[in-house]
Amino acid sequence: MANTGQLTRKTQEVAVLSRISELVLSLDLDDVLSKTLALLTETVGAERGSFFLLGPGRAAQRFITRRNLPPEISLFVVDTVLQQGLAGWVYRHKRGTIVYDTLTDERWVQFPDDPTPVRSVLCVPFVYEGRIHGIMTLEHAEPDHFNEDDLRLARAVANQATIAIRNAQLFDQVTTHERQLQTVLESIEEPVLTITPQGHVKLINPAALSMFGRPEEAVIDRPLAEVAADPFFRQVAEHIAAGHEHFELRDDHLNRDYLVRVSSWREGEASELGRVIVFNDITTLKDLTRLKSQMIQIASHDLKNPLGVIQGYTDMLLADLSSDTMIYSYISDIARVTRRMLDLVTELLNLERIETGATAGQKRFDPAQAIRQVLAEEQPKAQRKQQTLQHEIEPELPPLLGDPTQVRECFRNLIDNAIKYTPERGSITVRAFADHSEGRFHFQVEDTGYGIPQELQGKIFQRFYRAKQPGAEDIPGTGLGLSLVKAIIERHGGEVWFRSAAGQGSTFGLWLPLPAAQTDDAPATSAGDVGPFTTPLE
Ligand code: ADP
């Protein structure tokens, strides 16, 4: 008889385990939880059962309890049981247990208003990779209902079911993340898409889809270069293939300007897993910049002529007047401010031209000759202040490649500043040399002038910024010279630098790349139209 009983039990266990293992295929978490609970309740003849699904740190994420309590009371019950009750004991000991009689076992928390009689309980943890993912409790109104066999079976079921629960949980997480990602993507107004390392489109938001003008199914999993046949996307694909991480592009079809950013994601040091491409619409910004440039150019142009006329007439008047009259001093004031206004509009116009990319053609020129020419022009100014203007120009400097007028303007600006910001009897040294090992031409102007206090040094390359350091408060200027130098030198692939100490003097320097020695260079007079120097000056 005992044998038959054991056999029946074994058959029952096998049946239960095989039904549980079928659950591994289910990806619905609630389905897995309720079926596991129902199956075990039935097999061990329990009257009720409950299940707590635990998140990290013992917080109950989901629970199926035996009573239909309002959610806030259920939460309180679950929390109390998990902290002080039987479930808490199982959590701490990481193993299943039986309460033979709830009246004598203090691990059982009795809620005073609980109408359901419970005398015996079986409780097992669902453990996966050392962490408890859930706790199942089975109850019966009679004491001593559960035995060691029931506990063994419950443990075996828990082992199997944990895998099913884990699968369903992971699937749940993935779908939640996917939904989050989808919502984020859809709510972004900028067009965004992701591509695989092979360039196939993986995710795309509605804004990007509308740029393609195709339905989603015609885009997803297809190569970007193929789905986006128009020239704009072909250029995007080319930039990406060339490894560019951000670039500006105009879509002539839509009449919009975009700043395109490409970021790749990798797993650790391993190879690239994909790329995210974001299109920032910068049309308004571009339009404003274009408008500002046009305004400056028009205004400067229109101002230059009348100012030139005023300057011409004031010079004529001054020539005819005796310098000790009141009228002479009034007119020389007019002449002085007119010259300043003319300087300002000229520099503004130059700067605008450089920054908008309008520069003359590039040619080979001799930097030494350009420097000597500037020195000759500046010498009278230095003499008026009794300054020594000396130079150390390396003999046989190699030629430079670029716009000679603009580069000469930079030399002139730095020497002019040194004379301006050095008091009388100071000295200015101009140096020019080539460093063939690093392929650079260097130009430096050292002065013994006012210097620039540390706290004012940060802004001196900004447009219109004038440091007005002690001693230099009344020196006229526009605050545009250094911005112009910086723009020109950077356009030529070089850099500007300075060091300065208040009251001691400054050294302003720049370097330009030496052109590679070639035999087929453009002749010195040709506007060789290479690189960025393509638009001739007006
Ligand atoms: P500007 O000379 O017309 O004011 P710049 O852009 O050429 O404009 O120079 C910006 C500021 O940098 C100047 O106003 C001056 O305060 C400071 N600066 C430039 N060169 C020197 C120099 N050699 N020594 C001291 N200060 C200088």
Coordinates of C-alpha atoms in Angstrom, one line a residue, residues 15-351:
A15 CA 3.8 15.3 -14.2
V16 CA 4.1 18.5 -12.3
L17 CA 7.7 19.0 -13.3
S18 CA 7.1 18.4 -16.9
R19 CA 4.2 20.9 -16.9
I20 CA 6.4 23.4 -15.2
S21 CA 9.2 22.9 -17.8
E22 CA 6.7 23.7 -20.5
L23 CA 6.3 27.2 -18.9
V24 CA 9.9 28.0 -19.9
L25 CA 8.5 28.7 -23.4
S26 CA 6.0 31.3 -22.1
L27 CA 7.3 34.9 -22.1
D28 CA 4.3 36.2 -20.2
L29 CA 5.4 36.9 -16.6
D30 CA 2.0 37.0 -15.1
D31 CA 1.0 33.8 -16.9
V32 CA 4.2 32.0 -15.6
L33 CA 3.6 33.2 -12.0
S34 CA -0.1 32.3 -11.7
K35 CA 0.4 28.9 -13.4
T36 CA 3.3 27.9 -11.2
L37 CA 1.3 28.9 -8.1
A38 CA -1.8 27.1 -9.2
L39 CA 0.1 23.9 -10.1
L40 CA 1.9 23.7 -6.8
T41 CA -1.1 24.6 -4.8
E42 CA -3.0 21.8 -6.4
T43 CA -0.1 19.2 -6.1
V44 CA 0.5 19.7 -2.4
G45 CA -3.2 20.0 -1.7
A46 CA -2.8 23.5 -0.3
E47 CA -5.9 25.7 0.1
R48 CA -4.3 28.9 -0.9
G49 CA -1.0 30.2 -2.1
S50 CA 0.7 33.5 -2.7
F51 CA 3.8 34.7 -4.6
F52 CA 6.0 37.7 -4.2
L53 CA 8.2 38.6 -7.1
L54 CA 11.2 40.5 -5.7
G55 CA 13.3 43.3 -7.2
P56 CA 16.8 44.2 -6.0
G57 CA 17.0 44.8 -2.2
R58 CA 13.9 42.7 -1.2
A59 CA 11.4 45.2 -2.6
A60 CA 8.2 43.4 -3.9
Q61 CA 7.8 44.2 -7.5
R62 CA 4.6 42.1 -8.1
F63 CA 2.6 39.9 -5.9
I64 CA -0.2 37.4 -6.2
T65 CA -1.9 37.1 -2.7
R66 CA -4.6 34.9 -1.5
R67 CA -7.0 37.7 -0.5
N68 CA -8.6 40.3 -2.5
L69 CA -7.4 43.1 -0.4
P70 CA -7.2 46.8 -1.5
P71 CA -3.8 47.4 -3.0
E72 CA -2.5 49.6 -0.1
I73 CA -3.4 47.0 2.5
S74 CA -1.9 44.2 0.3
L75 CA 1.3 46.2 0.1
F76 CA 1.4 46.6 3.9
V77 CA 0.8 42.9 4.4
V78 CA 3.5 41.9 1.9
D79 CA 5.9 44.4 3.4
T80 CA 5.4 43.2 7.0
V81 CA 5.6 39.5 6.0
L82 CA 8.8 40.2 4.0
Q83 CA 10.4 42.1 6.9
Q84 CA 9.3 40.2 10.0
G85 CA 7.3 37.1 8.9
L86 CA 8.0 33.8 7.4
A87 CA 8.9 35.1 3.9
G88 CA 11.5 37.3 5.6
W89 CA 12.9 34.2 7.3
V90 CA 13.1 32.3 4.0
Y91 CA 14.7 35.4 2.4
R92 CA 17.4 35.6 5.0
H93 CA 18.1 31.8 5.1
K94 CA 17.8 31.4 1.4
R95 CA 16.0 28.0 1.8
G96 CA 12.5 26.6 2.0
T97 CA 10.7 25.7 5.3
I98 CA 7.5 24.3 6.8
V99 CA 5.5 25.8 9.6
Y100 CA 3.7 22.8 11.1
D101 CA 1.5 24.9 13.3
T102 CA 1.2 28.7 13.0
L103 CA 0.0 28.9 16.6
T104 CA 3.4 27.7 17.9
D105 CA 5.7 29.0 15.3
E106 CA 6.6 32.7 15.8
R107 CA 7.8 33.1 12.2
W108 CA 4.1 33.4 11.3
V109 CA 2.7 36.9 11.6
Q110 CA -0.9 36.8 12.5
F111 CA -2.9 39.8 11.3
P112 CA -5.7 40.4 13.9
D113 CA -8.4 41.1 11.3
D114 CA -7.4 38.2 9.1
P115 CA -10.6 36.1 8.6
T116 CA -8.8 33.3 6.8
P117 CA -7.7 30.5 9.1
V118 CA -4.2 29.3 8.5
R119 CA -2.6 26.6 10.6
S120 CA 0.2 25.1 8.4
V121 CA 2.4 26.8 5.8
L122 CA 5.1 25.8 3.3
C123 CA 7.4 28.5 2.0
V124 CA 10.1 28.3 -0.7
P125 CA 12.5 30.8 -2.3
F126 CA 13.1 31.1 -6.1
V127 CA 16.8 31.5 -6.3
Y128 CA 18.8 32.3 -9.5
E129 CA 22.5 33.0 -9.5
G130 CA 22.5 33.4 -5.8
R131 CA 19.8 36.1 -5.7
I132 CA 16.2 35.5 -4.5
H133 CA 13.9 36.5 -7.3
G134 CA 10.6 35.3 -5.6
I135 CA 9.0 33.7 -2.6
M136 CA 6.1 31.3 -2.7
T137 CA 3.9 30.6 0.3
L138 CA 1.3 27.7 0.4
E139 CA -1.2 27.5 3.2
H140 CA -3.7 25.1 4.8
A141 CA -6.3 25.5 7.5
E142 CA -5.2 22.3 9.3
P143 CA -2.0 22.0 11.3
D144 CA 0.6 19.4 10.1
H145 CA -0.8 19.4 6.5
F146 CA 2.6 19.7 4.7
N147 CA 5.5 17.2 5.0
E148 CA 9.1 17.0 3.8
D149 CA 8.0 15.4 0.5
D150 CA 5.9 18.4 -0.2
L151 CA 8.9 20.7 0.6
R152 CA 11.2 18.7 -1.7
L153 CA 8.6 18.9 -4.6
A154 CA 8.1 22.6 -4.0
R155 CA 11.9 23.1 -4.2
A156 CA 12.2 21.2 -7.5
V157 CA 9.3 23.1 -8.9
A158 CA 10.9 26.4 -7.7
N159 CA 14.2 25.5 -9.4
Q160 CA 12.4 24.8 -12.8
A161 CA 10.0 27.7 -12.5
T162 CA 12.8 30.2 -11.6
I163 CA 14.2 29.8 -15.1
A164 CA 10.8 30.4 -16.7
I165 CA 10.3 33.4 -14.5
R166 CA 13.8 34.7 -15.3
N167 CA 13.1 34.4 -19.1
A168 CA 9.8 36.1 -18.8
Q169 CA 11.3 38.8 -16.6
L170 CA 14.1 39.5 -19.1
F171 CA 11.7 39.6 -22.0
D172 CA 9.6 42.0 -19.9
Q173 CA 12.6 44.2 -19.3
V174 CA 13.6 44.2 -23.0
T175 CA 10.1 45.1 -24.2
T176 CA 9.9 47.8 -21.6
H177 CA 13.3 49.2 -22.7
E178 CA 12.2 49.0 -26.3
R179 CA 9.0 50.8 -25.5
Q180 CA 10.9 53.5 -23.6
L181 CA 13.4 53.9 -26.5
Q182 CA 10.6 54.1 -29.0
T183 CA 8.8 56.7 -26.9
V184 CA 12.0 58.8 -26.5
L185 CA 12.7 58.5 -30.2
E186 CA 9.2 59.5 -31.2
S187 CA 9.2 62.5 -28.9
I188 CA 12.4 63.9 -30.3
E189 CA 11.7 66.5 -32.8
E190 CA 15.0 66.2 -34.5
P191 CA 15.4 63.4 -37.1
V192 CA 17.2 60.5 -35.4
L193 CA 18.1 57.1 -36.8
T194 CA 20.5 54.3 -35.9
I195 CA 22.5 52.2 -38.3
T196 CA 24.4 48.9 -38.0
P197 CA 28.2 48.8 -38.6
Q198 CA 27.3 47.7 -42.1
G199 CA 25.2 50.8 -42.6
H200 CA 21.7 49.3 -42.4
V201 CA 19.0 51.4 -40.8
K202 CA 17.8 49.8 -37.5
L203 CA 15.7 52.4 -35.7
I204 CA 14.2 55.6 -37.1
N205 CA 11.9 58.2 -35.6
P206 CA 9.0 59.8 -37.5
A207 CA 10.9 63.1 -38.1
A208 CA 13.7 61.1 -39.9
L209 CA 11.1 59.1 -41.8
S210 CA 9.5 62.2 -43.1
M211 CA 12.9 63.3 -44.4
F212 CA 13.2 60.1 -46.4
G213 CA 9.6 60.4 -47.6
R214 CA 9.2 56.6 -47.4
P215 CA 7.2 54.2 -45.2
E216 CA 9.0 52.6 -42.3
E217 CA 9.0 49.1 -43.9
A218 CA 10.9 50.4 -46.9
V219 CA 13.7 51.8 -44.7
I220 CA 14.2 49.4 -41.8
D221 CA 17.0 46.9 -42.3
R222 CA 18.0 48.4 -45.6
P223 CA 21.3 50.1 -46.3
L224 CA 21.2 53.9 -45.7
A225 CA 22.9 54.7 -49.0
E226 CA 20.3 52.7 -50.8
V227 CA 17.1 53.9 -49.2
A228 CA 18.2 57.5 -49.3
A229 CA 18.8 58.0 -53.0
D230 CA 18.8 61.8 -53.0
P231 CA 22.1 63.6 -53.0
F232 CA 21.8 64.9 -49.5
F233 CA 21.7 61.4 -48.0
R234 CA 24.4 60.2 -50.3
Q235 CA 26.6 63.0 -48.9
V236 CA 25.6 62.0 -45.3
A237 CA 26.5 58.4 -46.1
E238 CA 29.9 59.5 -47.6
H239 CA 30.7 61.6 -44.5
I240 CA 29.8 58.7 -42.2
A241 CA 31.9 56.3 -44.3
A242 CA 34.8 58.8 -44.0
G243 CA 34.5 58.6 -40.2
H244 CA 33.3 62.2 -39.7
E245 CA 31.6 62.7 -36.3
H246 CA 29.9 66.1 -37.0
F247 CA 29.4 68.0 -40.2
E248 CA 27.2 70.7 -41.6
L249 CA 25.1 69.9 -44.7
R250 CA 22.5 71.7 -46.6
D251 CA 19.5 69.8 -48.0
D252 CA 18.8 71.8 -51.2
H253 CA 15.6 69.8 -51.8
L254 CA 14.1 70.9 -48.4
N255 CA 16.0 74.2 -48.3
R256 CA 17.3 73.4 -44.8
D257 CA 20.7 73.4 -43.1
Y258 CA 21.6 70.5 -40.8
L259 CA 24.4 69.9 -38.3
V260 CA 24.7 66.2 -38.4
R261 CA 26.2 64.3 -35.4
V262 CA 27.2 60.7 -35.6
S263 CA 28.1 58.8 -32.4
S264 CA 29.0 55.1 -32.4
W265 CA 28.4 52.7 -29.5
R266 CA 30.7 49.9 -28.7
E267 CA 30.8 47.1 -26.1
G268 CA 33.9 47.8 -24.1
E269 CA 37.0 47.9 -26.4
A270 CA 35.3 45.5 -28.9
S271 CA 34.3 46.5 -32.3
E272 CA 31.5 49.0 -33.1
L273 CA 27.9 47.8 -32.6
G274 CA 26.2 50.7 -34.4
R275 CA 25.8 54.4 -34.9
V276 CA 23.3 57.0 -33.9
I277 CA 22.8 59.8 -36.4
V278 CA 21.1 63.0 -35.2
F279 CA 20.1 65.8 -37.6
N280 CA 20.0 69.2 -35.9
D281 CA 18.1 71.7 -38.0
I282 CA 20.3 74.9 -37.9
T283 CA 18.6 76.7 -40.8
T284 CA 17.5 79.7 -38.6
L285 CA 20.9 80.0 -37.2
K286 CA 22.5 79.9 -40.6
D287 CA 20.0 82.4 -42.0
L288 CA 20.7 84.8 -39.2
T289 CA 24.5 84.4 -39.7
R290 CA 24.0 85.0 -43.4
L291 CA 21.8 88.0 -42.7
K292 CA 24.3 89.4 -40.2
S293 CA 27.2 89.1 -42.7
Q294 CA 25.2 90.7 -45.4
M295 CA 24.1 93.5 -43.1
I296 CA 27.7 94.1 -42.0
Q297 CA 29.0 94.0 -45.5
I298 CA 26.3 96.4 -46.9
A299 CA 26.6 98.8 -43.9
S300 CA 30.4 98.9 -44.1
H301 CA 30.4 99.4 -47.8
D302 CA 27.8 102.2 -47.6
L303 CA 29.7 103.8 -44.8
K304 CA 33.1 103.6 -46.4
N305 CA 32.3 106.0 -49.2
P306 CA 30.9 109.0 -47.2
L307 CA 33.6 108.5 -44.6
G308 CA 36.2 108.6 -47.3
V309 CA 34.8 111.9 -48.6
I310 CA 34.8 113.4 -45.1
Q311 CA 38.4 112.3 -44.7
G312 CA 39.4 113.8 -48.0
Y313 CA 37.9 117.2 -47.3
T314 CA 39.2 117.4 -43.7
D315 CA 42.7 116.6 -44.9
M316 CA 42.3 119.4 -47.6
L317 CA 41.0 121.9 -45.0
L318 CA 43.8 121.1 -42.6
A319 CA 46.4 121.7 -45.3
D320 CA 45.0 125.2 -45.8
L321 CA 44.6 126.1 -42.2
S322 CA 47.1 127.4 -39.8
S323 CA 47.7 124.8 -37.0
D324 CA 47.4 127.4 -34.1
T325 CA 43.7 128.2 -34.8
M326 CA 40.7 126.9 -33.0
I327 CA 39.1 125.7 -36.3
Y328 CA 42.3 123.7 -37.0
S329 CA 41.9 121.8 -33.8
Y330 CA 38.2 121.1 -34.4
I331 CA 38.8 119.8 -37.9
S332 CA 41.7 117.6 -36.8
D333 CA 39.4 116.1 -34.2
I334 CA 36.9 115.4 -37.0
A335 CA 39.8 113.9 -39.1
R336 CA 40.9 111.7 -36.2
V337 CA 37.4 110.2 -35.4
T338 CA 36.7 109.8 -39.1
R339 CA 39.9 107.8 -39.5
R340 CA 38.9 105.6 -36.5
M341 CA 35.5 105.0 -38.1
L342 CA 37.1 104.1 -41.4
D343 CA 39.5 101.7 -39.6
L344 CA 36.6 100.1 -37.9
V345 CA 34.5 99.5 -41.0
T346 CA 37.5 98.3 -43.0
E347 CA 38.5 95.8 -40.3
L348 CA 34.9 94.7 -39.8
L349 CA 34.5 94.1 -43.5
N350 CA 37.8 92.2 -43.7
L351 CA 36.9 90.0 -40.7

